[in-house]
Coordinates of C-alpha atoms in Angstrom, one line a residue:
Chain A
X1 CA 67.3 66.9 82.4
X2 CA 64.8 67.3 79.4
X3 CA 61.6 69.2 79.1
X4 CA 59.2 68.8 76.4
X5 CA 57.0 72.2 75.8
X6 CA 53.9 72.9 74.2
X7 CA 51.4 75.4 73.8
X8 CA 48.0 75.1 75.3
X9 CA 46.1 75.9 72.3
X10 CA 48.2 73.3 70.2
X11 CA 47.5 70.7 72.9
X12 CA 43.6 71.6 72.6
X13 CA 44.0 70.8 69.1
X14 CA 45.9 67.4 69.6
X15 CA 42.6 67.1 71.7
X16 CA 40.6 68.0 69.0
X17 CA 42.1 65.6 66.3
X18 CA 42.2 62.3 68.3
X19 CA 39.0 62.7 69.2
X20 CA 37.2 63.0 65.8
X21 CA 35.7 59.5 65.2
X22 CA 36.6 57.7 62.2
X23 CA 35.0 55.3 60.1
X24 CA 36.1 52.2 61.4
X25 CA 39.5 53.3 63.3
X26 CA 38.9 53.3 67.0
X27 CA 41.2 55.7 67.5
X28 CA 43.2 58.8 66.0
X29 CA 47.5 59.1 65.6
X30 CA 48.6 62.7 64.8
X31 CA 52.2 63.8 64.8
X32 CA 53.8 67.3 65.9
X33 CA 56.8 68.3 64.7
X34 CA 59.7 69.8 67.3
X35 CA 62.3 71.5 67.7
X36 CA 65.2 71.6 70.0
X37 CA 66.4 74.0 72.3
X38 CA 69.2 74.8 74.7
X39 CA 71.5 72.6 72.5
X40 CA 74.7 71.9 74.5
X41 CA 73.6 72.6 78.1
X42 CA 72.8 69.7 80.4
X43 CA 69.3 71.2 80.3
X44 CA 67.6 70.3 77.0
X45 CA 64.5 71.6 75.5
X46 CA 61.7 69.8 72.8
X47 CA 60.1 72.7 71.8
X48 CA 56.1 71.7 69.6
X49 CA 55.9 73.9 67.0
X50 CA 52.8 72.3 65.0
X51 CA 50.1 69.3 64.4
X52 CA 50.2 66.7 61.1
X53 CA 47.0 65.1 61.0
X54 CA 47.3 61.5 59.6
X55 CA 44.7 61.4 56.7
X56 CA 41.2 59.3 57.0
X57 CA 42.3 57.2 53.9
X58 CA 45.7 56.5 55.6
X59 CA 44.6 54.0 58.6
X60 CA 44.8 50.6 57.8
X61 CA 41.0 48.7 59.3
X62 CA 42.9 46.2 62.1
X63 CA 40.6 44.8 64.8
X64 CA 43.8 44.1 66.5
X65 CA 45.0 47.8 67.1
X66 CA 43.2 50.4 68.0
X67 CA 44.9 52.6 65.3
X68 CA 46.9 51.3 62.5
X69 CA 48.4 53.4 60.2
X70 CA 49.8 52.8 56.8
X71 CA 53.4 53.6 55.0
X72 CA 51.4 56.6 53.3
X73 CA 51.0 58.3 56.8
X74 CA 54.5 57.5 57.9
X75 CA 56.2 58.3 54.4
X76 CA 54.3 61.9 54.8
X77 CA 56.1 62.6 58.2
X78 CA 59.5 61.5 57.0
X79 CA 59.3 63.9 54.1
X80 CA 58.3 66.9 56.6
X81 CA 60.9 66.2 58.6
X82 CA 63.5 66.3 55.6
X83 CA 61.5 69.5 54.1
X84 CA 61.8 71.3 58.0
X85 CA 64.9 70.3 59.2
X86 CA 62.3 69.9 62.2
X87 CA 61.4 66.2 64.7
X88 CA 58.9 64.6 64.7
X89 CA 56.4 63.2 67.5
X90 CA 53.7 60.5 67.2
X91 CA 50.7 61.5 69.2
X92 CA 47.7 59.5 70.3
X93 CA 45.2 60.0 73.5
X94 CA 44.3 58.3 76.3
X95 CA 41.1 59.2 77.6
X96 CA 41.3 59.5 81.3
X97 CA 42.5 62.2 83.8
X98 CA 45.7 62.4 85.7
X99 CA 49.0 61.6 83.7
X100 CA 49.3 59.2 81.5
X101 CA 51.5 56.2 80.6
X102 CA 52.4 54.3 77.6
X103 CA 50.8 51.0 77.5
X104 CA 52.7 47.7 76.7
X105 CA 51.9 47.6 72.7
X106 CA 52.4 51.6 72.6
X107 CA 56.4 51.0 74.3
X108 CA 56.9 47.3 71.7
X109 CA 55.2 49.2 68.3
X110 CA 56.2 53.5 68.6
X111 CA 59.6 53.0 69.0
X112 CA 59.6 51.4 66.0
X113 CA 58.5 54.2 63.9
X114 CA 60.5 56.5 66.1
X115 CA 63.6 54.7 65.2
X116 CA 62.4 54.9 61.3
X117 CA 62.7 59.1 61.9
X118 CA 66.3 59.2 63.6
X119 CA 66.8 57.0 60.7
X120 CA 65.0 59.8 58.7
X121 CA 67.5 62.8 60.4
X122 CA 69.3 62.1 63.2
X123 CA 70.5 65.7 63.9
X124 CA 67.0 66.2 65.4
X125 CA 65.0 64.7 68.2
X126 CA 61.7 62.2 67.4
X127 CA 59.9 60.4 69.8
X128 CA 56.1 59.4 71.3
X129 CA 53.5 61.4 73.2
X130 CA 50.8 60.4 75.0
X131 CA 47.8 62.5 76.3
X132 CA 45.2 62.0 78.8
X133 CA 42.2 64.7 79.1
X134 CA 44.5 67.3 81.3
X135 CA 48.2 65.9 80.8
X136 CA 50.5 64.0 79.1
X137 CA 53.6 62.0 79.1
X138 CA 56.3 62.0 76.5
X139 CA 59.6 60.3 75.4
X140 CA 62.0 61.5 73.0
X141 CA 65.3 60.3 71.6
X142 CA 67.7 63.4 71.7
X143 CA 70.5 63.6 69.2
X144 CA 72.7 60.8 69.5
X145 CA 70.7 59.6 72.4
X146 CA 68.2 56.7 73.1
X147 CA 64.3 57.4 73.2
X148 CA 63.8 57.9 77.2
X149 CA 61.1 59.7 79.3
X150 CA 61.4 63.7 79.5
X151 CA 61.6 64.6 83.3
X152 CA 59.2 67.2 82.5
X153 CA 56.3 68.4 80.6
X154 CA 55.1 71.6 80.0
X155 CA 51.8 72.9 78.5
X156 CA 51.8 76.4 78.0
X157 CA 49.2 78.5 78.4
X158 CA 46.0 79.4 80.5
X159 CA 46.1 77.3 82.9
X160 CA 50.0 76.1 82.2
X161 CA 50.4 72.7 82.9
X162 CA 54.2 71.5 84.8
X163 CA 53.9 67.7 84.8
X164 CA 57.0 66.6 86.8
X165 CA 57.6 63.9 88.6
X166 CA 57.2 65.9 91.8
X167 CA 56.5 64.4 95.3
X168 CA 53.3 66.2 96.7
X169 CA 53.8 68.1 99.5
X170 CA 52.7 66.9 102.6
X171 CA 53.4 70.0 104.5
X172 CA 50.2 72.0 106.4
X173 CA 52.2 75.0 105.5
X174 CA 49.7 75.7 102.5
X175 CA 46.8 74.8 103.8
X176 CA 45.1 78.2 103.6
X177 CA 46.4 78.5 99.7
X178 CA 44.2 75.2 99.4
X179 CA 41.8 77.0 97.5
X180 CA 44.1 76.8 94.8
X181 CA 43.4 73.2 93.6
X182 CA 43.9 69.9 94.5
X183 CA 47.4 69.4 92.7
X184 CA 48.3 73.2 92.5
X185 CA 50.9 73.2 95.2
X186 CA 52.8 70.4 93.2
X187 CA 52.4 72.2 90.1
X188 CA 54.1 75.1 92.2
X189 CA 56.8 73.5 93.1
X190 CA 57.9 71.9 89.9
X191 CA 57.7 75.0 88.0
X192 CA 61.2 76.5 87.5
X193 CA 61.0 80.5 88.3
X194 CA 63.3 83.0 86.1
X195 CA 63.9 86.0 87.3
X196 CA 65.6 89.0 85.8
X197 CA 66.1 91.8 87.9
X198 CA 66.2 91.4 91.4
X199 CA 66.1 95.2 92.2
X200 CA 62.7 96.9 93.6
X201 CA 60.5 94.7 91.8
X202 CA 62.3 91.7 91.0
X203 CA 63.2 91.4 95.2
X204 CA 59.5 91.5 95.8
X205 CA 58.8 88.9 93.2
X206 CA 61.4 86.3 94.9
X207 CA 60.0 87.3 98.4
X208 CA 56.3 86.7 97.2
X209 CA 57.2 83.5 95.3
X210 CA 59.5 82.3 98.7
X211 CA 56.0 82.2 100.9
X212 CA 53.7 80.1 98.4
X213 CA 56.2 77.2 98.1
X214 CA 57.7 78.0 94.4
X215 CA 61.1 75.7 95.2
X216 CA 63.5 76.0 91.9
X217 CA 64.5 79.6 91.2
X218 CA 67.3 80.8 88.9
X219 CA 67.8 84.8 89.4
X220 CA 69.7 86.7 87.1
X221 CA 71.2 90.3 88.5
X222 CA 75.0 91.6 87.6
X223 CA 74.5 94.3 90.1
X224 CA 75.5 94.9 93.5
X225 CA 73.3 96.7 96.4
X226 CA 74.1 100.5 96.8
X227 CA 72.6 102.9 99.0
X228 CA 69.9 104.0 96.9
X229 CA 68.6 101.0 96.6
X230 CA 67.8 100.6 99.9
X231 CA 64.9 102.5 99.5
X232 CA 63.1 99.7 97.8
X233 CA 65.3 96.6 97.7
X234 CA 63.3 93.7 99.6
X235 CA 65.9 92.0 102.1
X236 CA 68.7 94.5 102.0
X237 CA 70.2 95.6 104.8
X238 CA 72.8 98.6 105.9
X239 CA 75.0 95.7 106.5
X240 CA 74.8 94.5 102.5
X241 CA 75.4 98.1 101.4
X242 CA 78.8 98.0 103.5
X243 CA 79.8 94.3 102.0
X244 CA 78.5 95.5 98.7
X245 CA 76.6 91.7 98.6
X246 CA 75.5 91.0 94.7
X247 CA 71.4 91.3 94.6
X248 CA 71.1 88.0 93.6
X249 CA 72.7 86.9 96.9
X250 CA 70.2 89.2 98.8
X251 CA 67.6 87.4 97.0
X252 CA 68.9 83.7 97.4
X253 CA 69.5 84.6 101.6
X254 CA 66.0 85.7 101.2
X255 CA 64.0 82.9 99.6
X256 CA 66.0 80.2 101.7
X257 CA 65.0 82.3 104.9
X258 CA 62.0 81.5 104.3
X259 CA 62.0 78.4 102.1
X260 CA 64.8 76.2 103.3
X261 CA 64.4 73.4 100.3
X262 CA 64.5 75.9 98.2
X263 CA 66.7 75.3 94.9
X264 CA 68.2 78.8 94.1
X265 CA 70.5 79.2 91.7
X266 CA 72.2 83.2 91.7
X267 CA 73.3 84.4 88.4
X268 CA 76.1 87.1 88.8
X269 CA 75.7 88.4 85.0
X270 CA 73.0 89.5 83.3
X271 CA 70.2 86.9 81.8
X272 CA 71.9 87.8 78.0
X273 CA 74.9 86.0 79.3
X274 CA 73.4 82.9 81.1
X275 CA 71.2 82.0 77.8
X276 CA 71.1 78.4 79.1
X277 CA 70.3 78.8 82.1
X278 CA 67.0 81.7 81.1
X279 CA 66.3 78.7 78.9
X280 CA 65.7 76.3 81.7
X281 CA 62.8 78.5 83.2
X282 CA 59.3 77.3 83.0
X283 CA 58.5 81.1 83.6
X284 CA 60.4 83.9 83.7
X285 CA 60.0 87.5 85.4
X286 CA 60.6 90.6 83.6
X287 CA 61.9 93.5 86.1
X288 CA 64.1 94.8 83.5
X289 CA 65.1 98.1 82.6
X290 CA 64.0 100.3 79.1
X291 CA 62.1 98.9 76.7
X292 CA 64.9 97.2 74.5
X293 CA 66.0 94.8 77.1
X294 CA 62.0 94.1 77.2
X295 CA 61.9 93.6 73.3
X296 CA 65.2 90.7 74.1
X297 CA 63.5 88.9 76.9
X298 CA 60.6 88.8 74.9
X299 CA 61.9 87.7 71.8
X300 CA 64.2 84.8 74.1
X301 CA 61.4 83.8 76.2
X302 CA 58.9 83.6 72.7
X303 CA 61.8 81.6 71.2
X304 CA 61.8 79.0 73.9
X305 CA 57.5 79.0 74.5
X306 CA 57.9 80.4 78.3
X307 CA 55.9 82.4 79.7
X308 CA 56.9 86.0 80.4
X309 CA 55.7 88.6 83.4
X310 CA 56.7 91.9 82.8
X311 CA 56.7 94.6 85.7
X312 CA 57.8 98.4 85.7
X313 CA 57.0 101.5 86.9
X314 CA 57.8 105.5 86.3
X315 CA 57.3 108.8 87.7
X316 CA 57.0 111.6 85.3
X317 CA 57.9 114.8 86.3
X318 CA 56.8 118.1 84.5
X319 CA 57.7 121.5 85.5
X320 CA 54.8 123.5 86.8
X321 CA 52.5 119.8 87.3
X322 CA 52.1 117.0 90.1
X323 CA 54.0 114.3 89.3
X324 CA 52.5 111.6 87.7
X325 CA 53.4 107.5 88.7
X326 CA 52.5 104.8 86.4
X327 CA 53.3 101.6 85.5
X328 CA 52.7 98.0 83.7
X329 CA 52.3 94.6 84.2
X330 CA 51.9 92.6 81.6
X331 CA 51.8 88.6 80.9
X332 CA 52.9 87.6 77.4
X333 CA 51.9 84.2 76.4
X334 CA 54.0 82.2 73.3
X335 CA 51.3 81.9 70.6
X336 CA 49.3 84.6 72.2
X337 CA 49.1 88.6 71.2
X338 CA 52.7 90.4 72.4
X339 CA 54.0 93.3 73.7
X340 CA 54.3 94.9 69.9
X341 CA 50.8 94.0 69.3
X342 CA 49.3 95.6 72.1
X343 CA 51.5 98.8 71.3
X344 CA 53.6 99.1 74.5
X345 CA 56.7 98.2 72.4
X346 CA 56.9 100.4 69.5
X347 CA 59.6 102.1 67.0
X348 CA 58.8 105.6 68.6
X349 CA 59.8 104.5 72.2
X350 CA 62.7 102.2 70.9
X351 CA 63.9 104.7 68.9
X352 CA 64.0 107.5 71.8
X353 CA 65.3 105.2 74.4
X354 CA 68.5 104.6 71.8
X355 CA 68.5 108.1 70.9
X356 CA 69.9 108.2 74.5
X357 CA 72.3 106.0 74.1
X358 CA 70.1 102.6 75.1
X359 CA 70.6 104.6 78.8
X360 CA 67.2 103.8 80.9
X361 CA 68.1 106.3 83.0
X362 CA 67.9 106.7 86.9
X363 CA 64.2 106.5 86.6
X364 CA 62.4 107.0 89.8
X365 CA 61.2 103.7 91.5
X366 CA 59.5 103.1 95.4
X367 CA 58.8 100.4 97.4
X368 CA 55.0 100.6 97.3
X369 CA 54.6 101.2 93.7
X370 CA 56.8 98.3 93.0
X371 CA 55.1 96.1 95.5
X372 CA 51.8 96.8 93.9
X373 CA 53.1 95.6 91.0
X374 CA 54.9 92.8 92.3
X375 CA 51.6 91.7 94.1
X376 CA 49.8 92.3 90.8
X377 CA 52.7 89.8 88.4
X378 CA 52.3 87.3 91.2
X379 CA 48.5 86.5 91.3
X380 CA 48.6 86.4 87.4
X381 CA 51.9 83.9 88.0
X382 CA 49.9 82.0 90.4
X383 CA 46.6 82.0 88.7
X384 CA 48.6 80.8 85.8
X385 CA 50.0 77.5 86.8
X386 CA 46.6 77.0 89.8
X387 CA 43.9 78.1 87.2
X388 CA 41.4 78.9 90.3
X389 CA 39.7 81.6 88.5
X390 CA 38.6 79.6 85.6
X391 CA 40.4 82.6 83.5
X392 CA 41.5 81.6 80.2
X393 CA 42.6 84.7 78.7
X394 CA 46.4 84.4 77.5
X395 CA 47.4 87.9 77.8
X396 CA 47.3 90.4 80.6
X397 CA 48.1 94.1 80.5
X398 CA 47.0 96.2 83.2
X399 CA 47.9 99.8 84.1
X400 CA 49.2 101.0 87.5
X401 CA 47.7 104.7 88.4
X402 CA 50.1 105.5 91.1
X403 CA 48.1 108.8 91.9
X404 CA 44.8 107.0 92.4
X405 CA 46.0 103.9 94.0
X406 CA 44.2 101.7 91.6
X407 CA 45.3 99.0 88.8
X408 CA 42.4 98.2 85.8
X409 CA 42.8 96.7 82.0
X410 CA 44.7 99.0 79.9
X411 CA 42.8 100.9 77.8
X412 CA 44.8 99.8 74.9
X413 CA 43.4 96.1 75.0
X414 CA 40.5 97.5 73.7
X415 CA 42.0 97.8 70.6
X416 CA 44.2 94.9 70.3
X417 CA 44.5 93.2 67.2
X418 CA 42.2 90.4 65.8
X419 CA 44.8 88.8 63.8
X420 CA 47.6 86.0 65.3
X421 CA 50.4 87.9 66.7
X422 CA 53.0 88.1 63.5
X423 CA 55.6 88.9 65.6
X424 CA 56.7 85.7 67.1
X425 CA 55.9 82.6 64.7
X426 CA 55.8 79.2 66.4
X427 CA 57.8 78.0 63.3
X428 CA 60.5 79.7 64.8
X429 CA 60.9 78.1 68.4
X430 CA 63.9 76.5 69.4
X431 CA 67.6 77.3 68.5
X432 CA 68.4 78.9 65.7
X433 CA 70.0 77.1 62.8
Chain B
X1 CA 59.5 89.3 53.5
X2 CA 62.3 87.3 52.2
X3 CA 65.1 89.4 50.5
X4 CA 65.3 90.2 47.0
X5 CA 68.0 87.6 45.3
X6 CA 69.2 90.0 42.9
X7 CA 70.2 92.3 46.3
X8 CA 71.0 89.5 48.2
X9 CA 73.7 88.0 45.2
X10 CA 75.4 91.7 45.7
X11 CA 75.7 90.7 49.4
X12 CA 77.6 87.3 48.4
X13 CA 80.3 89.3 46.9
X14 CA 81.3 91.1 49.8
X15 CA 80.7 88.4 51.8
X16 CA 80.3 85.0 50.5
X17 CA 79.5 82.9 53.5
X18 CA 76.0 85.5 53.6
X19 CA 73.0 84.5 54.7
X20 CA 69.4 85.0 54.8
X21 CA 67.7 84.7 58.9
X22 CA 64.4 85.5 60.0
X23 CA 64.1 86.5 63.7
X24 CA 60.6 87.0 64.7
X25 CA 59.0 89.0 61.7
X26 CA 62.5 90.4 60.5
X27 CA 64.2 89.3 57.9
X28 CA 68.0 89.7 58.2
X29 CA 71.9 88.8 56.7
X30 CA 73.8 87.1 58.7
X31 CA 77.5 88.3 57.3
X32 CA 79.7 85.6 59.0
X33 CA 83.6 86.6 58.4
X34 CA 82.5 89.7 57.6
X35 CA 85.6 91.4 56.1
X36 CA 86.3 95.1 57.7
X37 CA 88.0 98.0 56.5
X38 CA 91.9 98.2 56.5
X39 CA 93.4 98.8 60.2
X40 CA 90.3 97.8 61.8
X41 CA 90.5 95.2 64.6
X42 CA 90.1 92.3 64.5
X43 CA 89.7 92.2 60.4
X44 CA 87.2 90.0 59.9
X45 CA 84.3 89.6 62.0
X46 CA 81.0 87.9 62.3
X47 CA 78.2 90.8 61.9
X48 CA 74.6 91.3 61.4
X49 CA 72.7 93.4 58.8
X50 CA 69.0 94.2 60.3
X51 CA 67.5 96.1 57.0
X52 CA 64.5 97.7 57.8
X53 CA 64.3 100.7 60.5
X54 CA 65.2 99.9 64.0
X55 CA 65.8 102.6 67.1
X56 CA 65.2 105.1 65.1
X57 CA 67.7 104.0 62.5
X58 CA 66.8 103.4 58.8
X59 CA 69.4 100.1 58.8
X60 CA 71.7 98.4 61.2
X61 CA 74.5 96.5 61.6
X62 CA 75.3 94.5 64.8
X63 CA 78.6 93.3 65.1
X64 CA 79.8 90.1 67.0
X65 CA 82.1 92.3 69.3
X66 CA 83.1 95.8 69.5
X67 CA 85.3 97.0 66.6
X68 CA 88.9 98.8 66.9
X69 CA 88.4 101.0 64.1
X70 CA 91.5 102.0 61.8
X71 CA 93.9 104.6 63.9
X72 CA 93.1 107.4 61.5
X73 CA 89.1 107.1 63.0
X74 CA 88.9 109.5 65.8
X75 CA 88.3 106.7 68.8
X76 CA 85.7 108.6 70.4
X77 CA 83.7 109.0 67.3
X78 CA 82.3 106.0 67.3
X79 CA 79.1 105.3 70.0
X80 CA 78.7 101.8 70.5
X81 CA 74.8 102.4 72.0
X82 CA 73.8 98.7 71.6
X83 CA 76.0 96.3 73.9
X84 CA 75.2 93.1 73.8
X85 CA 71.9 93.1 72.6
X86 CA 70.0 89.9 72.3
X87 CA 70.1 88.7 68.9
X88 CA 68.7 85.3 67.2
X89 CA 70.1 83.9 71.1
X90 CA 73.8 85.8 70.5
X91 CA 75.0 89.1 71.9
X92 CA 75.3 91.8 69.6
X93 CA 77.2 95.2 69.7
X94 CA 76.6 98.5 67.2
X95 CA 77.3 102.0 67.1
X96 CA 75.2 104.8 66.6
X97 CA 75.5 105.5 62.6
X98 CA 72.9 106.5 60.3
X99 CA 72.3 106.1 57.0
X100 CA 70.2 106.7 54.0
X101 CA 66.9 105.1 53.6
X102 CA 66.0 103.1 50.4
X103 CA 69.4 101.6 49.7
X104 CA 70.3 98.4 48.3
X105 CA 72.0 95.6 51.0
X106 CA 75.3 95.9 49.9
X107 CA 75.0 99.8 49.9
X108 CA 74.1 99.3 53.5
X109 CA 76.7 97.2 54.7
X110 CA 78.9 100.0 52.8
X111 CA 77.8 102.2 54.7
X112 CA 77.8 100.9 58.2
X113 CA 81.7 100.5 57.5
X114 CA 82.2 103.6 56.1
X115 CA 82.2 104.4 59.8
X116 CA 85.2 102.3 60.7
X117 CA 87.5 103.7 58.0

């Protein structure tokens, strides 16, 4: 299984470049140089990092091909893969909807130049993408391996495209979600869900996720139920508590309930130890405690452009005053503004969560709160991969006022920073060397 | 910001398979067969030197896996508050040890064993 993965805004200006006419070329080539992730598990990543534009002077005037480029263009990209250690794609656009194919001269001539950069480093992949308007198709030659289509494509962003080869449903089951969008129900269920965490929020997340038709799951959860979770824990039962069931087995019983297709695969350690497998989500779920283990799943997610939902609540209680319940959720976007930039993580916080010994504590967590929230992760989720409100902004954080019943913006986005977020560079996706 | 060479050469002669990472905005040392102080266990590990403050520390240094220290260091002394924390995609472990702002690398990594001995 390989997944190719790119970021919405660098696929806008793929978009961008192939479109700009030229002086006699009929068409544009760009390259993008990738990365690879997940090395080693049967899951493998190509992770875009960033655009080459071919130069103006560098097309060769051919009124046999549409876009002809000459050993100046090609000579550039095999030096920038030798100076980044980095693959390298060859791009060009086909301008229709719906996804796109490689034509007859694109599958005789690309291959060509593809095999020129495993020639170039063949520690890397290379390959070919094609783009239509809204998709795009792509083959790459992994290390060692022969230039064959990806099984899935991924555009990142606001609305995230997942273009697998999925059958469309034919179910009536969704038929009052039809709002969504023609093909949003096959975009759902190609999209692989991660979820860490499958206590009070994470349980609600795999219940919610069950009942629209998300089909691939992987949940991550070392923990068994005990009877204070019960409290909260969606799908747990006296009879769990007494057998001590693992959460994740909860949650699997759960989503299959109600889902009986559904591909659920329960991880019995936490998400640090199942790397590959955190890897293989299209979008993850954050239901993690403290704000380290936030910082981690950030940083991993970031690393391997996915998507990443982050949910949790607290009650703070103060002698002499009411208590006060609050909480987050917050969508972090690869390329877009993170949860350092907006402030929520910061030195002060991680340094007094480790001043107590990296303990989060028994904080204090209920049902409704953490539905609220759950509710709250899940339209962002499935406005993300639908985009039926048109909104294109790559970064949520909203504040929960458990007191006032009420969720809004957080006042904090009001001052969020101008400037690229610093704290995740694209240059660094994929594994480290 | 990359490391200064002249602190970073100093790192090469404690450990000569050093070297220089970036995660995210960080820049850090990667101390691969990382040699540690005399009755520690195991002897030589693979460690992590993250330079700038972090939790509240001025410098850290992850380790690979938790540490025996040498049997004259009181076993308890040590508190190992970061368990397998999610490093440049590998688990990392550390102990709660402080030390003094504005030193050189190799000062730091000093230190951080100082603990173990």
């Amino acid at each position: 299984m390989t997944t190719f993965r790119m970021t919405r805004a660098l696929f806008n200006e793929l978009q961008r470049e192939l479109r700009r006419p030229h002086a006699f070329a009929g068409e544009r080539v760009a390259f993008i140089q990738v990365h690879e992730g997940n090395r080693g598990d049967h899951h493998a990543l190509v992770l875009a990092s960033a655009m080459r534009v071919v130069s103006d002077d560098d097309y060769i005037d051919d009124p046999l091909s549409g876009a002809r480029i000459n050993g100046n263009a090609i000579r550039g990209a095999m030096q920038q893969i030798l100076d980044s250690g980095a693959g390298m794609l060859h791009v060009h656009l086909h301008d229709h909807d719906d996804v796109p194919e490689f034509g007859r001269m694109d599958r005789r001539e690309i291959p060509r130049l593809v095999q020129s950069f495993v020639a170039t480093d063949s520690r890397v992949p290379h390959g070919m993408l094609v783009l239509s308007n809204d998709s795009a198709h792509a083959w790459v030659a992994m290390p060692g391996e022969a230039l064959r289509p990806v099984d899935k494509v991924v555009i990142i962003g606001r609305p995230m495209s997942v273009i697998a080869a999925t059958p469309a449903p034919r179910s009536a089951r969704y038929a009052r979600q039809g709002f969504l969008g023609r093909h949003s129900q096959r975009t759902i269920e190609g999209t692989r869900i991660g979820i860490a965490g499958l206590g009070g929020g994470g349980s609600h997340i795999a219940q919610q996720l069950a009942h629209i038709g998300f089909k691939d799951y992987v949940l991550f959860d070392a923990q068994r139920i005990e009877d204070s979770n019960l409290n909260r824990l969606v799908g747990g039962t006296e009879k769990d508590i007494a057998e001590q069931s693992l959460k994740v087995e909860i949650a699997r019983r759960m989503i299959t309930n109600i889902r009986s297709d559904a591909h659920v695969l329960p991880i019995r350690e936490r998400w640090q130890d199942a790397a590959g497998a955190l890897r293989s989500c299209d979008l993850v779920f954050g239901c993690v405690d403290g704000f380290d283990e936030r910082r981690q799943l950030e940083r991993s997610c970031r690393r391997y452009l996915i998507p990443l939902i982050d949910i949790g609540m607290d009650v703070q209680c103060i002698e002499g005053q009411l208590p006060r319940m609050a909480g987050q959720v917050i969508l972090s976007s690869p390329g877009e503004s993170c949860m350092q930039c907006i402030g929520f993580l910061n030195e002060k916080t991680l340094a007094r969560e480790a001043a107590r010994y990296g303990d989060a504590g028994d904080n204090p967590q209920v049902v409704w709160a953490n539905g609220i929230l759950a509710s709250t992760a899940i339209g962002i989720a499935v406005d993300l991969v639908a985009g039926w409100t048109g909104n294109h902004v790559g970064l949520e954080y909203l504040s929960y006022d458990g007191n006032r019943n009420c969720v809004g913006p957080h006042v904090r986005l009001e001052y969020l920073p101008k400037e690229q977020c610093t704290h995740h560079p694209l240059d660094q996706v994929g594994d480290p060397d | 910001m990359p490391l200064e060479p002249g602190q970073f050469a100093e790192v090469l002669e404690i450990c000569p398979a050093a070297r220089e990472v970036k995660e995210g905005d960080a820049t850090l040392v990667l101390l691969s067969d990382l040699l540690l102080p005399d009755g520690c266990q195991p002897a030589m590990t693979r460690a992590l030197l993250w330079p700038t403050p972090r939790d509240g520390y001025s410098s850290r240094l992850f380790f690979s896996q938790r540490i025996a220290p040498a049997a004259k260091v009181n076993q308890q002394a040590l508190n190992w508050n970061a368990n397998s924390v999610r490093i440049l995609e590998e688990n990392w472990h550390a102990f709660s040890w402080q030390t003094r702002g504005g030193q050189r690398l190799a000062q730091m990594i000093g230190q951080h064993l100082q603990a173990l001995r």
